mmCIF file of C-alpha atoms and ligand atoms in Angstrom:
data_model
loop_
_atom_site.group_PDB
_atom_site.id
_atom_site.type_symbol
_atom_site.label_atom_id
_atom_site.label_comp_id
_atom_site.label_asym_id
_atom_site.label_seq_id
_atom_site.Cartn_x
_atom_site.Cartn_y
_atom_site.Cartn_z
ATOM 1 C CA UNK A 1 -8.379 29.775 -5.756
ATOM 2 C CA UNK A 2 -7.938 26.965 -3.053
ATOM 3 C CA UNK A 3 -4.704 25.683 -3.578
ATOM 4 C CA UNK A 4 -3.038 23.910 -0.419
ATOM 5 C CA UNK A 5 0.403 24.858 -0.045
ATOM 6 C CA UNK A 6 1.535 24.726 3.020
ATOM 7 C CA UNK A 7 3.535 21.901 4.617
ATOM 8 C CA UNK A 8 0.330 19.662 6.003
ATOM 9 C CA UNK A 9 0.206 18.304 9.590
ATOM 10 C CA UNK A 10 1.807 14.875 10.330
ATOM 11 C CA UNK A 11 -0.827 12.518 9.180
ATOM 12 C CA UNK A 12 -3.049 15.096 8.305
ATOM 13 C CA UNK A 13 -5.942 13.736 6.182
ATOM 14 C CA UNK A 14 -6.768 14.899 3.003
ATOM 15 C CA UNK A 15 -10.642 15.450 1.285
ATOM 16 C CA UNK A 16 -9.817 13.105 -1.336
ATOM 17 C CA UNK A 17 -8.104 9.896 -1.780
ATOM 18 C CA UNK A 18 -6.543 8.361 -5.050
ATOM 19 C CA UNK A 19 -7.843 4.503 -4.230
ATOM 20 C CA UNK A 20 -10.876 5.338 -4.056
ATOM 21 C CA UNK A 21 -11.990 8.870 -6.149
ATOM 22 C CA UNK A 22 -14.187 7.129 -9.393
ATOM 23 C CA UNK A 23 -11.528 8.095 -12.110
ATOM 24 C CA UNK A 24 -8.796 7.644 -10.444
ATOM 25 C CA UNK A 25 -9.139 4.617 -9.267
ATOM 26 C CA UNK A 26 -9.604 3.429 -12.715
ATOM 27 C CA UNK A 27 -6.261 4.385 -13.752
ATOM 28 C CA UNK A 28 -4.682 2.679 -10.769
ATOM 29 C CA UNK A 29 -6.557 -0.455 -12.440
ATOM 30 C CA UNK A 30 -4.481 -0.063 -15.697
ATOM 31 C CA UNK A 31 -1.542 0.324 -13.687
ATOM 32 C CA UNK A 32 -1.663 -2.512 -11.246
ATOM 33 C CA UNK A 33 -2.313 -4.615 -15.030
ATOM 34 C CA UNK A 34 0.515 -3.656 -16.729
ATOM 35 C CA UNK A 35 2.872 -6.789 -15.930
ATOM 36 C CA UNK A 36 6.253 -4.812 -16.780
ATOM 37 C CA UNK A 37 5.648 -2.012 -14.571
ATOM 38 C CA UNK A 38 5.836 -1.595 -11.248
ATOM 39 C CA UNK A 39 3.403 1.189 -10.620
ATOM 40 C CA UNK A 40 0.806 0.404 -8.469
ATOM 41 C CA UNK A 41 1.753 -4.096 -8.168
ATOM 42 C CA UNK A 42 5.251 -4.942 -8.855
ATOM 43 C CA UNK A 43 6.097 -6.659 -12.485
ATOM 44 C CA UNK A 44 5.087 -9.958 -13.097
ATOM 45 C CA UNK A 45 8.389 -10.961 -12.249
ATOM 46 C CA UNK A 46 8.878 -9.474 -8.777
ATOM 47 C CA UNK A 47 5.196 -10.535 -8.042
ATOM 48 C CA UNK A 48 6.748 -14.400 -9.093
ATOM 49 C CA UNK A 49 9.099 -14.000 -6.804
ATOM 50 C CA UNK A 50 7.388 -12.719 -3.792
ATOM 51 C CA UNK A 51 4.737 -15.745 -4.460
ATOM 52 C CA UNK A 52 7.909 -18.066 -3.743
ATOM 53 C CA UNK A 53 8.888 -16.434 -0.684
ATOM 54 C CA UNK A 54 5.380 -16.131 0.922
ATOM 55 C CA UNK A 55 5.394 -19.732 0.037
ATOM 56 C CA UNK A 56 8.315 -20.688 1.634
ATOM 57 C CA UNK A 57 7.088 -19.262 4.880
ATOM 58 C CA UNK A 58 3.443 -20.192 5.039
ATOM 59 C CA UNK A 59 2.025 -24.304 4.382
ATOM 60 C CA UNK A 60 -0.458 -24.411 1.358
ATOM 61 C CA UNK A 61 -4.147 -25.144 2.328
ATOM 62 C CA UNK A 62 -4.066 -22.560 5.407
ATOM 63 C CA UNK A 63 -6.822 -19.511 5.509
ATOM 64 C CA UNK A 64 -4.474 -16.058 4.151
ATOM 65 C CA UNK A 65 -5.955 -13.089 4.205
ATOM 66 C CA UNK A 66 -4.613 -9.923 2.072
ATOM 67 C CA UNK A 67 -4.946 -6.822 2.818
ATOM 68 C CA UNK A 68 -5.224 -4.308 0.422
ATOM 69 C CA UNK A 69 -5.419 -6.821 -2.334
ATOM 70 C CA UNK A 70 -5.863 -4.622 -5.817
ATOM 71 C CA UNK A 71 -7.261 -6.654 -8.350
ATOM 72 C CA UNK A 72 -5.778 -10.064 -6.839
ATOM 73 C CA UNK A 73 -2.501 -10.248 -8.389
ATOM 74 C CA UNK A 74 -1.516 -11.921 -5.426
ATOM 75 C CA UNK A 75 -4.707 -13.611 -4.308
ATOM 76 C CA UNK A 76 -4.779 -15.003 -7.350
ATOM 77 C CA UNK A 77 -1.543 -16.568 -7.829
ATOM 78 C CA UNK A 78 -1.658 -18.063 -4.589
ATOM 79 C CA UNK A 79 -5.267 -19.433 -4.981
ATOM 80 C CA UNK A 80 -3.627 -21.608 -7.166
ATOM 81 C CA UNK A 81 -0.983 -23.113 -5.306
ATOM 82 C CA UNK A 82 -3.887 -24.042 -2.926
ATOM 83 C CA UNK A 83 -4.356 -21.804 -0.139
ATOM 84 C CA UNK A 84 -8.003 -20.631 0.747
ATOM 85 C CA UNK A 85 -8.178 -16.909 0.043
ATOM 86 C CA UNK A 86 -9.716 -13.875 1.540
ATOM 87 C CA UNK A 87 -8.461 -10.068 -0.392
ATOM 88 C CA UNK A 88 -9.973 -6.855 1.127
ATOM 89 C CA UNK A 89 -9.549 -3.720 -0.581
ATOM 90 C CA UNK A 90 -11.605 -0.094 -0.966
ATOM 91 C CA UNK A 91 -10.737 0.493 -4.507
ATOM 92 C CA UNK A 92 -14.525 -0.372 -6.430
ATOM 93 C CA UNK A 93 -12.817 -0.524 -9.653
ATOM 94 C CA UNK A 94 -9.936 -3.328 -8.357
ATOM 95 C CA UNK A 95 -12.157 -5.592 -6.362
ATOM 96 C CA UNK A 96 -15.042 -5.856 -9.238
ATOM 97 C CA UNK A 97 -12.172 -6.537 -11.685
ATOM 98 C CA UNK A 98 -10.729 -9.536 -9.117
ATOM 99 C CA UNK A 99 -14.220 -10.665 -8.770
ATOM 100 C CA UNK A 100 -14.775 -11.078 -12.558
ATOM 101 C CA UNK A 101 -11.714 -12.807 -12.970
ATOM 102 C CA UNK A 102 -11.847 -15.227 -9.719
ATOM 103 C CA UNK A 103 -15.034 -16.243 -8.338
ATOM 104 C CA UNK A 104 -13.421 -19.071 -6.275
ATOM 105 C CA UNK A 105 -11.874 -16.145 -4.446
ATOM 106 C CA UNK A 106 -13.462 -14.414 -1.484
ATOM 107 C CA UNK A 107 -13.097 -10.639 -2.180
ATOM 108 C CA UNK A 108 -14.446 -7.894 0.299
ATOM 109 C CA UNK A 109 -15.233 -4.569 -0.825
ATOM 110 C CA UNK A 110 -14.478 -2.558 2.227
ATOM 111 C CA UNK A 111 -11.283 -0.416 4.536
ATOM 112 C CA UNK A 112 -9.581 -2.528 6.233
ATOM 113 C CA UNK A 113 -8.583 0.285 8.716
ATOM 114 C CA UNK A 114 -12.406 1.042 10.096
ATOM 115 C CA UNK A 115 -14.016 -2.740 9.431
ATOM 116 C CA UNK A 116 -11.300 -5.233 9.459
ATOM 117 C CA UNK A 117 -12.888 -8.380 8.007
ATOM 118 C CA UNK A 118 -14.095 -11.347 10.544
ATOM 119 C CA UNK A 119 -12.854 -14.513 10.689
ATOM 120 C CA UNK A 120 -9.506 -16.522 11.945
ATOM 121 C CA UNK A 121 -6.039 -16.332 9.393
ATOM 122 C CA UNK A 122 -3.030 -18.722 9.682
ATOM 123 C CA UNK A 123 -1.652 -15.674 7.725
ATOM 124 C CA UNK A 124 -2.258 -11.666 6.522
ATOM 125 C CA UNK A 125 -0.267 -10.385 3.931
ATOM 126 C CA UNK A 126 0.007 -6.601 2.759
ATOM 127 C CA UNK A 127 2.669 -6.177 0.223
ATOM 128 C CA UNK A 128 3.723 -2.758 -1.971
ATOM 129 C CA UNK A 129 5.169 -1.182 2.134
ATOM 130 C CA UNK A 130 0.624 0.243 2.159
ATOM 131 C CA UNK A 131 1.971 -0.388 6.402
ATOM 132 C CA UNK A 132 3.576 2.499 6.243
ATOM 133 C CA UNK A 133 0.974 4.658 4.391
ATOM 134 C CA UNK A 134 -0.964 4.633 7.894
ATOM 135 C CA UNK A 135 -0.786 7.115 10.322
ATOM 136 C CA UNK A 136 1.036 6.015 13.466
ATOM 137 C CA UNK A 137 -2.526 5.714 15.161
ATOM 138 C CA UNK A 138 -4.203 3.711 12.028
ATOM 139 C CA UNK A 139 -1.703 1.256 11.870
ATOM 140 C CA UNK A 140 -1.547 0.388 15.986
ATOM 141 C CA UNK A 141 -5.219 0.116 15.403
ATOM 142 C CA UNK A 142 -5.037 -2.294 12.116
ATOM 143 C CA UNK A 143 -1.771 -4.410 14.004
ATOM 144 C CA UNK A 144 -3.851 -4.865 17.061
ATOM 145 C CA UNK A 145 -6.962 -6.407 14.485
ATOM 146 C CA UNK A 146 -4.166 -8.423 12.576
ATOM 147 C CA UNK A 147 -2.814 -10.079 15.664
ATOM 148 C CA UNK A 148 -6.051 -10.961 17.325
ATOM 149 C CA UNK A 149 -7.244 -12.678 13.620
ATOM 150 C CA UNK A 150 -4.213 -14.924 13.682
ATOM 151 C CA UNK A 151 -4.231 -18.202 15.866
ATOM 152 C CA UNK A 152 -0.853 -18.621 17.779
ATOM 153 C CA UNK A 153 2.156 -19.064 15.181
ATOM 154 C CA UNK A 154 -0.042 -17.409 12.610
ATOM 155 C CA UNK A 155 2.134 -15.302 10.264
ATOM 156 C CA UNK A 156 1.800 -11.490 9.066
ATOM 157 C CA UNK A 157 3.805 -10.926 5.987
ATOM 158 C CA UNK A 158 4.548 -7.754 4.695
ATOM 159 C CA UNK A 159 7.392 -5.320 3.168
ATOM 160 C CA UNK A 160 8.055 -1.767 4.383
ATOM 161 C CA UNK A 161 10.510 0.835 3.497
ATOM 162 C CA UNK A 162 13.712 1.354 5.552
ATOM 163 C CA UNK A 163 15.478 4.541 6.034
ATOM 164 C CA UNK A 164 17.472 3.908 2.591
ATOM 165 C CA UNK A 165 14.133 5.648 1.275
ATOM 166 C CA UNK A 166 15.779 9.202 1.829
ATOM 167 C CA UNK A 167 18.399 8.444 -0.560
ATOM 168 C CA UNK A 168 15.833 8.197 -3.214
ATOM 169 C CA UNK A 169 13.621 11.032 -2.097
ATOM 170 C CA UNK A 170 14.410 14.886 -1.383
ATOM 171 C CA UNK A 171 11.851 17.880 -0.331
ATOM 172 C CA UNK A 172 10.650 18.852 -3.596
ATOM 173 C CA UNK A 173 7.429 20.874 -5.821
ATOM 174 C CA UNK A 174 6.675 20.562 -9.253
ATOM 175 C CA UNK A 175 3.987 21.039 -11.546
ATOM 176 C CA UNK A 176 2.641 18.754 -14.314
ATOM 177 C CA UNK A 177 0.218 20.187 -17.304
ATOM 178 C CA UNK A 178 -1.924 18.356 -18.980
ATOM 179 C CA UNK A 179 -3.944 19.888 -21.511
ATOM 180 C CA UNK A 180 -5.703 16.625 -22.323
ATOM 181 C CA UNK A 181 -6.515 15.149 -19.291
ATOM 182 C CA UNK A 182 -4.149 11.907 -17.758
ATOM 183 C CA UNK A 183 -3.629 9.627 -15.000
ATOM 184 C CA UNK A 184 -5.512 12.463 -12.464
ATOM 185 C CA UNK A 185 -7.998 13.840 -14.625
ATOM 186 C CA UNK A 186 -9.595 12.794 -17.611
ATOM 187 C CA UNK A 187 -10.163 16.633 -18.762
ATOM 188 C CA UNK A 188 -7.526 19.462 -18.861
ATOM 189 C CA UNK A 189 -5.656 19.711 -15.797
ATOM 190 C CA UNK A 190 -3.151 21.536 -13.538
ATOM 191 C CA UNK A 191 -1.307 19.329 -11.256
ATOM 192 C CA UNK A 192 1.147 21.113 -8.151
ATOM 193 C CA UNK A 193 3.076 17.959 -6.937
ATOM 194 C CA UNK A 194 4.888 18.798 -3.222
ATOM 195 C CA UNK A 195 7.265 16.156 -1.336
ATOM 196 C CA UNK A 196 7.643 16.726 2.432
ATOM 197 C CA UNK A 197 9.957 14.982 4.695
ATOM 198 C CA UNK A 198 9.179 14.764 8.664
ATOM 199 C CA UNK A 199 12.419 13.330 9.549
ATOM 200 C CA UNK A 200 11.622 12.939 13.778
ATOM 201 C CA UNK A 201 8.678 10.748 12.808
ATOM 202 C CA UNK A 202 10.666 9.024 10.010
ATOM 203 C CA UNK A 203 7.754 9.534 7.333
ATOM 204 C CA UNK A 204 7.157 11.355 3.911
ATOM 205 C CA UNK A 205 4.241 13.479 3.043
ATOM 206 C CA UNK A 206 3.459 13.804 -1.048
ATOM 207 C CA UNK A 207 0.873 16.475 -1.367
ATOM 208 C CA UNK A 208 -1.042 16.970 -4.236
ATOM 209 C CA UNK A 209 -3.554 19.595 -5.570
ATOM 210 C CA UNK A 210 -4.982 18.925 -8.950
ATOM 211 C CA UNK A 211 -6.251 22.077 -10.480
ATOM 212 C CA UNK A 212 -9.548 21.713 -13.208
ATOM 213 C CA UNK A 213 -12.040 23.532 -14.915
ATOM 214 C CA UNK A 214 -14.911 22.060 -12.497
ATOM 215 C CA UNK A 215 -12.789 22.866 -9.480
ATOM 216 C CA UNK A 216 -9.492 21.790 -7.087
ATOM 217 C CA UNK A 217 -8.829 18.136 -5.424
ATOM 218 C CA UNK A 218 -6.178 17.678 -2.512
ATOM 219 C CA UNK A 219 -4.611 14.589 -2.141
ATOM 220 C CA UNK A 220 -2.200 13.420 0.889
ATOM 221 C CA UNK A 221 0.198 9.596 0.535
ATOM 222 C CA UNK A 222 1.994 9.052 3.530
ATOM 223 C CA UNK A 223 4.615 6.651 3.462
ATOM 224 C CA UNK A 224 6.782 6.036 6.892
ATOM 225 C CA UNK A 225 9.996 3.730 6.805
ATOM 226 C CA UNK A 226 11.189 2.162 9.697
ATOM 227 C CA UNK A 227 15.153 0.542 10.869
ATOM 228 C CA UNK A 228 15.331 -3.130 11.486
ATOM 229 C CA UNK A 229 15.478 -2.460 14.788
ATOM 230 C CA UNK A 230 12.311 -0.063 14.965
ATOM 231 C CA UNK A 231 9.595 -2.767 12.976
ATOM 232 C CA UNK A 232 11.045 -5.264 15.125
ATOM 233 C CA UNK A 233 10.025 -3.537 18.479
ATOM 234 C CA UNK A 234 6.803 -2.177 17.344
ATOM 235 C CA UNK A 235 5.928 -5.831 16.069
ATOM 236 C CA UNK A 236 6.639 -7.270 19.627
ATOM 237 C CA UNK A 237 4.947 -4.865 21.730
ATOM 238 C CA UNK A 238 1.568 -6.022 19.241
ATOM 239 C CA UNK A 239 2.018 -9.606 20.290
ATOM 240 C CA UNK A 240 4.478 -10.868 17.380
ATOM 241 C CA UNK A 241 6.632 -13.128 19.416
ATOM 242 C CA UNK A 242 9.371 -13.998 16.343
ATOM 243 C CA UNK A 243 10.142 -10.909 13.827
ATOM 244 C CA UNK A 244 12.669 -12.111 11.007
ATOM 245 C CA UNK A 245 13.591 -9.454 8.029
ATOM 246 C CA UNK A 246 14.800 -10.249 4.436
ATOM 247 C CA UNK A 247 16.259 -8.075 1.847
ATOM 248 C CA UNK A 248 16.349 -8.121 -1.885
ATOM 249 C CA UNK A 249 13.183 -10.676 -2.154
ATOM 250 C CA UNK A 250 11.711 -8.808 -5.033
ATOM 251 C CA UNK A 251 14.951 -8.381 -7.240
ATOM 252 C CA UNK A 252 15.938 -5.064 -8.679
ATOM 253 C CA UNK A 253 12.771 -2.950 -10.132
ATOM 254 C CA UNK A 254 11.302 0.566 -10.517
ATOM 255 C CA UNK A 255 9.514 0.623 -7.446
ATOM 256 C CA UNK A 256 9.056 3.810 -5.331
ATOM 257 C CA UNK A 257 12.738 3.106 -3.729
ATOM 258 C CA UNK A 258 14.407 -0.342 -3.872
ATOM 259 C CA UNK A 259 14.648 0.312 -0.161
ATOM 260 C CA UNK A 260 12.240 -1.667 1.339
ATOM 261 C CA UNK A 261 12.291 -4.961 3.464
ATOM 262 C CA UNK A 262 10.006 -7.620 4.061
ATOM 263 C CA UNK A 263 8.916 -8.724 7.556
ATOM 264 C CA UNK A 264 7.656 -12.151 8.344
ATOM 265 C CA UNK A 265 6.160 -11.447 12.163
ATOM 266 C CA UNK A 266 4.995 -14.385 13.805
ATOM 267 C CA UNK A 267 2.270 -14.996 16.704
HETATM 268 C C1 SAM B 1 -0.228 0.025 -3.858
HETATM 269 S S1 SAM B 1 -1.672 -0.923 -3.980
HETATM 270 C C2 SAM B 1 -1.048 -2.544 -3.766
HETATM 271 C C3 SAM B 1 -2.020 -3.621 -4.165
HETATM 272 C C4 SAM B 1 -1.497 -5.048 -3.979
HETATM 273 N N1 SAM B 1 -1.122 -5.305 -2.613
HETATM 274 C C5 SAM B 1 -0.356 -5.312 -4.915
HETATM 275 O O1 SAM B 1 0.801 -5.195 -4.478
HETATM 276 O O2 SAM B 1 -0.613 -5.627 -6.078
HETATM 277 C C6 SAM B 1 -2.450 -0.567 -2.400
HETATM 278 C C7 SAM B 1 -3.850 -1.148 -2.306
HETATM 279 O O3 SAM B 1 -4.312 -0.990 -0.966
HETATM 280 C C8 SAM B 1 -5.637 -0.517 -0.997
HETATM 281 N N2 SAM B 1 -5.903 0.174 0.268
HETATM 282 C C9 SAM B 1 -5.203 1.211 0.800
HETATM 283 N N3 SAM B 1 -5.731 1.551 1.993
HETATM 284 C C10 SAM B 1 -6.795 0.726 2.196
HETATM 285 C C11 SAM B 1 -7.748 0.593 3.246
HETATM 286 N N4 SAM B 1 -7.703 1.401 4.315
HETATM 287 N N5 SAM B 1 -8.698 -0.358 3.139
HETATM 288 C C12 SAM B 1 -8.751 -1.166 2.044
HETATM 289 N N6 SAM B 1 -7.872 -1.094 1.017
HETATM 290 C C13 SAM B 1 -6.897 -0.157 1.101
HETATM 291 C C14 SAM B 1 -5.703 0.373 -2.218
HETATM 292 O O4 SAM B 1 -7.012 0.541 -2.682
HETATM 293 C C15 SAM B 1 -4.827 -0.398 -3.199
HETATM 294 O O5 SAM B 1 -5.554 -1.305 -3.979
#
């Protein structure tokens, strides 16, 4: 039986990935739909409110891209307040939903790590902390592409967790049996659940192998937090010449950890 126990390697990559496996990514669908939860999108609520904020900090009418866009809940909402719209994502399921629903909306089907979309942005957005899900090397790559797509006092708007994250998470394994099939699988399944902390690179591995009938799947999330101080720097050095944080600009919700920040780096 290949089950993968051990502690993986920083960063290490896993066969399979939850955005973009065919069932799966369905059930990430429902979840990024259900407006009181804050799953895979935030509620409705916290969505509302980070709407506002990108608002306050951007002019309507200019070109935003968003990265990792789901099924446009932002895109969307801020298509309406009248700013021209591009949303990239790699989960199939998400980007033919947004399509259906918007078609004034430019939606690319593609990863925004190996084929960052053309084009010049007054502003990128990536919001639910997906920066940190990189490894270090993925995300220099992506903030490099970023930077060059935005003309000079072009915005990049994001949120990312801070170190309050390992107040909410410990080192951990548990198992989850579900004999009719779930979020993971829709048949009978097995599912060994592992949390790993890598405290020296300030990031969390959450390992899982989902045992079935027709055979294992092993999937890695990565998710790195970062001090003021630390997002600041790394921000600079990629050409950001103002970096301004904010807390508490979702509200209080069930999110991963209430932990996070949002950045608002400018060019
Ligand atoms: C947690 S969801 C957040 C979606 C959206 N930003 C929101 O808050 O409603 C992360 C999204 O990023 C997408 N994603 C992650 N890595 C990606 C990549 N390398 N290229 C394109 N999309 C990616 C996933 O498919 C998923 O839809």
């Amino acid at each position: 039986m290949k089950i993968n126990a051990e502690r993986p390697s920083l960063y290490q990559h896993s066969a399979c990935n939850i955005w973009t496996d065919a069932y799966i990514q369905q059930q990430l669908l429902k979840e990024h739909l259900k407006t009181s939860s804050d799953g895979a999108s935030r509620n409705a609520e916290s969505i509302q409110k980070i709407v506002d904020f990108i608002s306050v900090h951007t002019c309507p009418a200019i070109s935003l891209l968003d990265l990792g866009c789901g099924p446009g809940l932002y895109a969307s909402r801020l298509k309406d307040r009248g700013y021209a719209v591009t949303g990239v994502d790699f989960n199939k399921a998400s980007v033919d939903y947004a399509r259906r629903e918007r078609t004034d909306i430019n939606y690319l089907l593609a990863d925004y790590i190996k084929d960052y979309p053309a084009g010049r942005f007054d502003a990128v957005l990536m919001i639910y902390c997906d920066f940190g899900t990189h490894s270090d090397n993925d995300r220099s790559r992506l903030l490099k592409n970023i930077c060059n797509s935005l003309d000079k006092g072009g915005k990049f708007i994001f949120d990312v967790f801070t170190p309050g994250l390992i107040r909410d998470k410990q080192e951990s394994r548990s198992w989850d049996y579900a004999p009719s099939g779930g979020f993971w699988s829709e048949d009978e399944y097995l599912l060994l659940s592992q949390t790993f902390h890598y405290p020296d690179a300030k990031a969390f591995g959450y390992q899982y192998n989902l045992v079935t009938e027709s055979g294992n799947k092993h999937f890695i999330i990565w998710e790195r937090y970062f001090s003021e101080e630390e997002i600041t720097t790394v921000l600079k050095l990629a050409g950001f010449s103002r970096v301004a944080v904010y807390k508490g600009v979702a509200g209080g919700n069930d999110f991963t950890s209430n932990s996070e920040m949002f950045v608002v780096a400018e060019k």
